[in-house]
Every structure is written in C-alpha cells, then in structure tokens.
CSV table of C-alpha atoms in Angstrom, one decimal:
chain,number,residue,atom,x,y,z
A,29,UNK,CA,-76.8,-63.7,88.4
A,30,UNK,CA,-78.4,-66.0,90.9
A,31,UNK,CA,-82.3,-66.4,91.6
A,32,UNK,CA,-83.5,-66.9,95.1
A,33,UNK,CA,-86.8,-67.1,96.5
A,34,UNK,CA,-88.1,-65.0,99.8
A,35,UNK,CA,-89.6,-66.9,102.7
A,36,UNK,CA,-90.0,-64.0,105.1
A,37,UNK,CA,-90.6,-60.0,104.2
A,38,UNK,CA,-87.9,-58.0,103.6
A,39,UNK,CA,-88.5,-54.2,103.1
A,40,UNK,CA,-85.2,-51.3,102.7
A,41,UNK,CA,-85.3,-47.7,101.3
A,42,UNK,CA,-85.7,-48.8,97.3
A,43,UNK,CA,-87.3,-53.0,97.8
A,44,UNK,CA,-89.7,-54.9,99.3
A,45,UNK,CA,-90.1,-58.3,98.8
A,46,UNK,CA,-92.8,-60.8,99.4
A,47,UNK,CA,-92.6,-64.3,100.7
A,48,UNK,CA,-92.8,-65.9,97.4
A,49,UNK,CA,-91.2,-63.6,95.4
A,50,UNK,CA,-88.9,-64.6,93.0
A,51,UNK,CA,-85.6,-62.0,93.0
A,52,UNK,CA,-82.2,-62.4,90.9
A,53,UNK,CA,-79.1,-60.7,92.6
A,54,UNK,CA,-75.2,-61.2,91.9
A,55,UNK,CA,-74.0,-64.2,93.2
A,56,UNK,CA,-72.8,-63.3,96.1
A,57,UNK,CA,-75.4,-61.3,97.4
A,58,UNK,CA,-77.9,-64.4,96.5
A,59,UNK,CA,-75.3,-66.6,98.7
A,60,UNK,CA,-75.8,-64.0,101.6
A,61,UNK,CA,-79.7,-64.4,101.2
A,62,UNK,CA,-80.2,-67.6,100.5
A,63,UNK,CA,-79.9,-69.2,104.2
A,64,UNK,CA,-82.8,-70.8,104.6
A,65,UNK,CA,-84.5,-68.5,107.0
A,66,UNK,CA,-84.7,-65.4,105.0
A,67,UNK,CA,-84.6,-67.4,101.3
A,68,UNK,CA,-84.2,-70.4,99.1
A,69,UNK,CA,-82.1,-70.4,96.2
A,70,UNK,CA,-84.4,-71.0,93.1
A,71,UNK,CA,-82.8,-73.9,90.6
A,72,UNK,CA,-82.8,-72.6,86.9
A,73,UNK,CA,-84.9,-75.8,86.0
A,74,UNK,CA,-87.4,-75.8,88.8
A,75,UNK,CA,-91.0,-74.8,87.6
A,76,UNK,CA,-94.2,-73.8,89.3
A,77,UNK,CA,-95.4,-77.5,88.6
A,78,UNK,CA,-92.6,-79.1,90.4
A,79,UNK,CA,-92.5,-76.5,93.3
A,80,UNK,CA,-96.4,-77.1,93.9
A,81,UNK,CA,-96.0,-81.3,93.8
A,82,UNK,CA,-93.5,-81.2,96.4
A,83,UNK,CA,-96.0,-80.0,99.0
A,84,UNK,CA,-94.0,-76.3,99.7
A,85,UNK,CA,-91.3,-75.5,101.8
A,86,UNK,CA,-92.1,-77.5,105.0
A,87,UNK,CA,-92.2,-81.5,105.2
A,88,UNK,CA,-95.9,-82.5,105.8
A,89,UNK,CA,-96.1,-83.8,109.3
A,90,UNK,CA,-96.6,-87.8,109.6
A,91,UNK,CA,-100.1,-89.2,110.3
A,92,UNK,CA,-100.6,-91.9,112.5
C-alpha cells in the first residue's frame, strides 16, 4: 500500500477527496495518481513539520 496526497478534487460514485487529503491505495493505483497534477506521492517519513517548512507545493517566486 502506497500513500499519496490530492492536489485537485476528485469526486466518483463511493469518494471524494480533498486537496490535501491524505489517501492510501495499492501501488499501482497510487502510481496512476500520483502525477503531479492530480497528486503527490506522500514519503512514509515525511511529517506535517517538514511539509509546512518547505513552503507547500509551489517554489516561492524570487524577489528582486
């Protein structure tokens, strides 16, 4: 089993997920899923802490 998390909603006859949510599918299924677009795959190890100090999902745009 394989975690991934959702970036855009997803809705069928028996889900719904979130952006945000956290789901854990079969392996292949998470593979399928986890493009980028749709979802991330989640790293075992990764926490709440970590995921919050690296800013989010997008690069912060430069400064000048």
């Amino acid at each position: 089993m394989a975690r991934i998390r959702v970036l855009q909603p997803v809705g069928g006859v028996d889900f719904s997920w979130a952006p945000g949510d956290v789901v854990e599918l079969d392996d292949e299924a998470a593979a399928a899923w986890a493009d980028g677009v749709r979802a991330e795959a989640v790293e075992e190890s990764e926490t709440t802490a970590a995921r919050s100090r690296r800013g989010g999902r997008a690069p912060k745009a430069e400064t000048r």
